[in-house]
Every structure is written in structure tokens, then in C-alpha cells.
Coordinates of C-alpha atoms in Angstrom, one line a residue:
M1 CA -136.3 14.9 -11.3
R2 CA -133.9 17.7 -12.1
S3 CA -135.2 20.6 -10.0
G4 CA -134.5 17.9 -7.4
R5 CA -131.2 16.9 -7.9
L6 CA -130.3 21.0 -8.3
A7 CA -132.1 21.8 -4.7
A8 CA -130.4 18.5 -3.0
L9 CA -126.6 19.9 -4.5
T10 CA -127.6 23.1 -3.3
G11 CA -128.7 22.3 0.3
A12 CA -125.1 20.6 1.2
A13 CA -122.8 22.8 -0.5
F14 CA -124.3 25.3 1.9
F15 CA -124.8 23.3 5.0
A16 CA -120.7 23.2 4.0
A17 CA -119.8 26.7 4.4
S18 CA -122.2 27.2 7.2
C19 CA -119.5 24.3 9.4
G20 CA -116.0 24.9 7.9
A21 CA -116.6 28.8 8.1
P22 CA -116.9 30.9 11.9
A23 CA -120.0 32.2 12.8
G24 CA -120.3 35.8 12.8
V25 CA -121.7 38.8 11.1
A26 CA -122.1 38.2 7.4
G27 CA -119.2 38.7 5.1
V28 CA -116.8 39.3 7.9
S29 CA -114.4 37.1 8.4
T30 CA -112.9 36.1 12.2
L31 CA -109.2 34.8 11.0
P32 CA -106.4 35.9 11.4
P33 CA -105.2 38.1 7.9
T34 CA -102.5 36.3 6.7
P35 CA -99.5 39.0 5.4
P36 CA -98.4 38.3 1.8
P37 CA -94.5 36.7 1.4
G38 CA -92.2 38.9 1.1
A39 CA -93.9 42.2 2.7
G40 CA -91.8 43.9 5.0
V41 CA -88.5 42.9 6.6
T42 CA -88.9 40.9 10.1
A43 CA -86.1 39.1 11.6
A44 CA -85.6 35.6 12.0
M45 CA -85.1 33.4 15.5
D46 CA -82.4 32.2 16.7
D47 CA -83.5 28.4 17.6
T48 CA -80.4 27.7 19.6
Q49 CA -81.2 30.8 22.2
P50 CA -85.6 30.5 23.1
G51 CA -86.4 34.1 22.5
H52 CA -83.2 35.1 21.4
V53 CA -84.0 37.4 18.6
V54 CA -81.2 37.9 15.3
P55 CA -81.8 40.6 13.3
P56 CA -81.6 40.5 9.1
P57 CA -79.3 40.1 7.9
G58 CA -77.9 44.2 6.4
E59 CA -74.9 46.0 5.4
E60 CA -72.8 47.9 8.9
P61 CA -72.3 50.8 10.3
V62 CA -71.4 53.7 9.2
R63 CA -69.7 54.9 11.3
V64 CA -69.4 58.2 11.6
P65 CA -66.4 60.0 12.5
P66 CA -65.7 62.8 16.1
P67 CA -66.6 66.3 15.5
K68 CA -63.9 68.6 14.6
M69 CA -62.7 71.1 17.3
S70 CA -60.0 72.1 16.7
P71 CA -58.4 72.9 13.5
Y72 CA -55.1 71.8 15.0
T73 CA -55.3 67.9 15.0
Y74 CA -53.3 65.1 18.1
A75 CA -51.9 62.4 17.8
F76 CA -50.8 60.1 21.7
P77 CA -48.0 60.8 23.5
I78 CA -46.6 57.5 23.8
K79 CA -47.1 54.3 20.4
G80 CA -47.0 50.6 19.9
C81 CA -47.0 50.0 24.0
K82 CA -48.9 49.2 27.0
V83 CA -49.9 52.5 29.4
S84 CA -51.7 53.2 31.5
Y85 CA -52.0 57.0 33.8
S86 CA -54.4 58.5 37.0
R87 CA -56.2 61.7 36.4
K88 CA -56.3 62.9 39.5
L89 CA -54.0 66.0 40.9
L90 CA -49.9 64.4 41.5
V91 CA -49.2 67.6 43.7
L92 CA -48.6 69.4 39.9
P93 CA -51.2 69.9 37.1
K94 CA -49.3 67.1 35.0
T95 CA -49.4 63.2 34.4
I96 CA -47.0 60.1 34.4
V97 CA -47.7 58.2 31.8
W98 CA -45.7 54.6 32.9
A99 CA -45.2 52.2 29.7
A100 CA -42.1 49.3 29.7
K101 CA -38.4 51.0 29.6
G102 CA -37.7 52.3 25.7
C103 CA -41.3 52.4 24.5
A104 CA -41.7 55.2 21.7
F105 CA -42.5 59.4 23.1
V106 CA -44.0 61.2 20.1
S107 CA -44.7 64.6 19.3
P108 CA -48.1 65.1 20.2
V109 CA -49.2 67.9 17.7
D110 CA -47.6 69.4 14.7
G111 CA -44.4 72.2 16.4
V112 CA -40.9 73.3 17.0
V113 CA -38.6 71.6 19.6
Q114 CA -38.1 74.3 22.0
E115 CA -35.8 72.8 25.1
V116 CA -34.4 69.9 24.9
N117 CA -32.1 68.1 28.1
L118 CA -29.8 65.2 27.1
K119 CA -28.8 64.6 30.3
N120 CA -29.4 63.6 33.2
L121 CA -28.0 66.4 36.0
W122 CA -30.7 65.4 38.8
A123 CA -29.1 64.2 42.5
P124 CA -31.0 64.0 45.7
S125 CA -28.6 65.3 47.3
T126 CA -29.9 69.1 45.8
D127 CA -33.2 67.7 44.9
R128 CA -33.4 70.9 42.3
G129 CA -36.5 71.5 40.7
A130 CA -35.0 71.9 37.3
D131 CA -33.6 69.1 36.7
R132 CA -36.1 66.8 38.2
E133 CA -37.3 65.8 35.1
G134 CA -34.6 64.8 33.7
R135 CA -33.8 63.8 30.3
F136 CA -36.3 65.5 29.0
V137 CA -38.0 67.6 25.4
T138 CA -40.4 70.4 24.9
I139 CA -42.3 71.4 21.9
K140 CA -43.8 74.6 20.9
G141 CA -47.2 73.1 18.7
E142 CA -48.6 75.2 16.4
D143 CA -52.0 75.6 18.6
G144 CA -48.8 78.0 21.1
V145 CA -49.2 75.0 23.8
L146 CA -45.5 73.5 25.1
Y147 CA -45.3 70.2 25.3
L148 CA -42.8 68.6 27.6
G149 CA -41.9 64.4 28.2
G150 CA -40.0 64.3 30.7
H151 CA -37.7 61.1 32.5
L152 CA -36.4 59.7 28.7
D153 CA -34.0 56.6 28.5
S154 CA -32.4 59.1 25.5
V155 CA -33.2 61.7 22.9
E156 CA -32.8 60.7 18.8
Q157 CA -30.1 62.6 17.5
D158 CA -31.9 64.4 15.1
I159 CA -33.9 65.9 18.0
T160 CA -32.8 69.7 18.4
P161 CA -34.1 73.3 19.3
G162 CA -35.3 74.7 16.5
T163 CA -36.2 70.9 14.8
K164 CA -40.0 71.2 13.7
V165 CA -41.4 68.2 13.8
K166 CA -44.9 66.5 13.3
A167 CA -47.6 64.7 15.1
G168 CA -46.8 61.2 16.1
Q169 CA -42.5 61.6 14.6
L170 CA -40.3 59.7 17.5
L171 CA -38.9 61.9 20.4
G172 CA -37.3 59.9 22.2
R173 CA -37.5 57.1 25.0
V174 CA -38.9 56.3 27.7
G175 CA -37.2 56.2 31.0
N176 CA -36.5 56.8 34.6
T177 CA -34.2 59.2 34.4
G178 CA -34.8 62.4 37.1
N179 CA -35.9 62.4 39.7
A180 CA -38.1 58.9 38.8
R181 CA -34.7 56.5 39.8
D182 CA -36.3 54.4 41.8
T183 CA -39.5 53.8 40.0
A184 CA -40.5 51.6 37.2
S185 CA -40.1 53.9 34.0
N186 CA -42.4 56.4 33.2
L187 CA -43.2 59.3 30.9
Y188 CA -43.9 62.7 33.1
F189 CA -46.5 64.9 30.6
A190 CA -47.0 68.9 30.9
I191 CA -48.8 71.2 29.3
S192 CA -48.2 74.1 29.7
W193 CA -47.5 78.1 27.8
P194 CA -43.9 78.6 26.0
A195 CA -41.6 80.6 29.3
A196 CA -38.4 81.2 29.5
P197 CA -35.4 78.2 30.9
Q198 CA -35.5 80.2 34.1
Y199 CA -39.1 80.4 34.8
W200 CA -38.7 76.0 34.7
W201 CA -42.1 75.0 36.7
V202 CA -43.9 76.7 33.8
R203 CA -42.6 73.7 31.5
R204 CA -44.1 71.6 33.7
G205 CA -47.1 71.9 33.6
V206 CA -50.0 73.8 34.4
V207 CA -52.8 72.7 32.2
P208 CA -54.5 69.2 33.4
P209 CA -53.0 67.2 31.0
W210 CA -55.6 63.8 31.8
P211 CA -59.0 65.2 29.5
Y212 CA -56.5 65.7 26.6
L213 CA -55.0 62.3 26.8
D214 CA -58.3 60.9 26.7
A215 CA -59.9 61.7 24.4
W216 CA -56.4 61.8 21.5
D217 CA -56.9 58.0 22.7
D218 CA -60.1 57.6 21.4
G219 CA -60.8 58.9 18.7
N220 CA -60.7 62.4 18.6
R221 CA -57.3 63.6 18.0
T222 CA -58.4 67.5 17.3
V223 CA -59.1 68.6 21.3
S224 CA -56.7 71.4 22.1
P225 CA -55.7 72.2 25.8
R226 CA -55.2 75.6 23.6
K227 CA -58.3 77.1 25.2
A228 CA -57.4 76.2 28.3
M229 CA -53.9 76.8 28.2
L230 CA -54.9 80.4 27.8
T231 CA -57.4 81.1 30.2
L232 CA -54.8 80.3 32.8
R233 CA -51.7 82.1 31.2
K234 CA -54.3 85.2 31.5
K235 CA -55.0 84.1 35.1
L236 CA -51.8 83.4 36.1
G237 CA -49.7 85.3 34.4
A238 CA -47.3 84.4 31.4
T239 CA -44.6 84.6 34.7
P240 CA -46.4 83.5 38.2
P241 CA -43.8 82.0 40.7
C242 CA -43.6 79.0 41.5
T243 CA -45.4 78.3 44.5
Q244 CA -44.9 74.2 44.6
L245 CA -41.6 72.3 44.9
C246 CA -39.9 75.4 44.6
A247 CA -36.7 74.9 47.4
S248 CA -34.0 72.6 45.9
N249 CA -31.9 70.7 49.1
T250 CA -28.9 72.3 49.5
S251 CA -27.8 70.3 53.0
R252 CA -29.7 67.8 53.7
Q253 CA -31.9 64.5 51.9
P254 CA -35.1 65.4 49.8
T255 CA -37.7 64.5 51.7
P256 CA -40.9 62.2 49.3
T257 CA -43.9 63.8 47.4
P258 CA -46.9 62.8 47.3
D259 CA -46.8 62.1 44.1
E260 CA -46.8 58.1 42.5
T261 CA -43.7 55.9 42.6
K262 CA -44.9 52.9 41.2
P263 CA -47.9 52.3 38.3
P264 CA -51.3 51.8 39.8
T265 CA -52.7 48.9 40.5
R266 CA -56.6 49.5 40.3
K267 CA -56.7 49.1 36.4
K268 CA -60.3 50.7 35.0
R269 CA -61.4 52.6 31.4
N270 CA -62.8 55.5 31.7
N271 CA -65.7 56.1 31.6
G272 CA -66.8 59.6 32.6
G273 CA -67.0 58.4 36.5
G274 CA -64.3 60.6 38.8
D275 CA -60.9 62.1 39.0
D276 CA -59.2 59.2 40.6
D277 CA -60.1 56.1 37.4
V278 CA -56.9 54.6 36.1
V279 CA -57.1 54.8 32.0
V280 CA -55.5 52.1 30.7
I281 CA -55.0 51.6 27.2
P282 CA -53.4 48.0 26.0
L283 CA -51.7 47.9 22.6

């Protein structure tokens, strides 16, 4: 009697096992493995956007500073205002940085004030090349480069030749003096090397400045024009002859030069495109 009951129980267990497990090789399960709870990191699904995976919570990414390109630190020459400028040659290797009248023009680098012109001497009847930038300030940077900011409405009272300045220090206010009197307010920004005042065509721009404006605005404040300046000075000489917009007009009205007279209308933030891209920097 007892052995009969044991046989019946054994048969029932065998039958239940054969029905509850899938067919296959004995001892090998064909069911997918169940991952242990908490093993590894998984992403959650966002129910509001089907198929969208929400990254798991974590710390903010570490911001890596841009590589140091030189021992000098630079500042964008206009502070606290929305600006725009073209990345192309405008007759001369300089940039017109469009900004509202009265915006702060600041020193792009630590250095010493070289020239200060407080008088707006330009007249359309003569169009003297030395007067075209109107009120201006030049800075000889500690990098050996000369920087000019022209068309200024005013110059700060304590900014005089020989004054030491720091990058970002206020030098004057944006205006439209000089031959910019019939245009919107702007900053004439030029990069060159120090030369005697009679070689005014040097200070008005030799090195294209927009690659450095781009870098300084993007946060890489150590990109320096020093190497480009030294290369061009070696190629052209310390006092090269004037070749563009050199002669004054003594008997006739000046003919307009093919330059910008108002801010460009295309508003495209440069992403490494062509030289005709317009860079707009919001406030």
C-alpha cells in the first residue's frame, strides 16, 4: 500500500515537471536569463516620447578649458553689447565691428597706450588717410602687436600715451567719427605692428583680425596674432609703402570706397564656413 502511494506521487511529480518546462536538452534551460536586480546601469524610458531613452541621472560633465595657445591673455574689444562683423577683406585687412553708439571699447590685451587722437580731423573735402579713423587709440600689447580702435565717439580721460592698460580695460566709446560719419556706429579694429606716426597706413591694419575675434569670443583667450604679425612684418618690411587708399583728395569730393556702410544683414554665426560669413554676438 505504501509503495503504491509513493509510486503514484513520483509519477505525478514527473508529469508536472514535463508540462511546466520547455522541451530541450536535459538540464539546459531555454528561457532567457533574468538579470539580477541592481546589476549594471540601465537607462529609463520616457513614456511621453515613445522610443526615447532618458539618460540615467549623473553628475554634470566636466568642462575642459581650451588649450593654452600663447602666454598672453586677450579680451574681445567690445564689452557688454551685441555686435556683428564680417569675416572678409574690406579693402584693408581690418574689421568693422558694428555696435551701438556708446558701447565700451576695451583693450584687447595688457599693454601700453601708443597713440591717442582726441580730435575728429577728417573732412570729406580732403579725405586725408591719416584722419580716416577719426578719434582712435592704439595699444602696443605685451605681445609686441599693435591694436587700433577707431571711429570712437570719445576716449577715456585717463587714456594718454604711455599709460599702462590691462586686457578688458575701458579705453573709449564706440561712435562714427572719421570717414564713418555717414554710417551706423562701429569700431574700426585693426592689428599691425608699431611704426612711427608718419607711417599711418601700417597702424590702420595689416593682419586680418577676424580669426582672433572669433577665438576670443568663443572663449579661447590665448589665441595670439603675434606669429602672423611677425611673418607679415618680415615679408613686407617694418615700414612698407602705402598701396591702398593712400592719396588725399584736395580738389574734389572723395569717391566712396567699396566698404561696408551699414551692418550686414546676413546673421549667421560662423561655424568654420567661408570668409563671407557674418558673425553676430548677442549681448
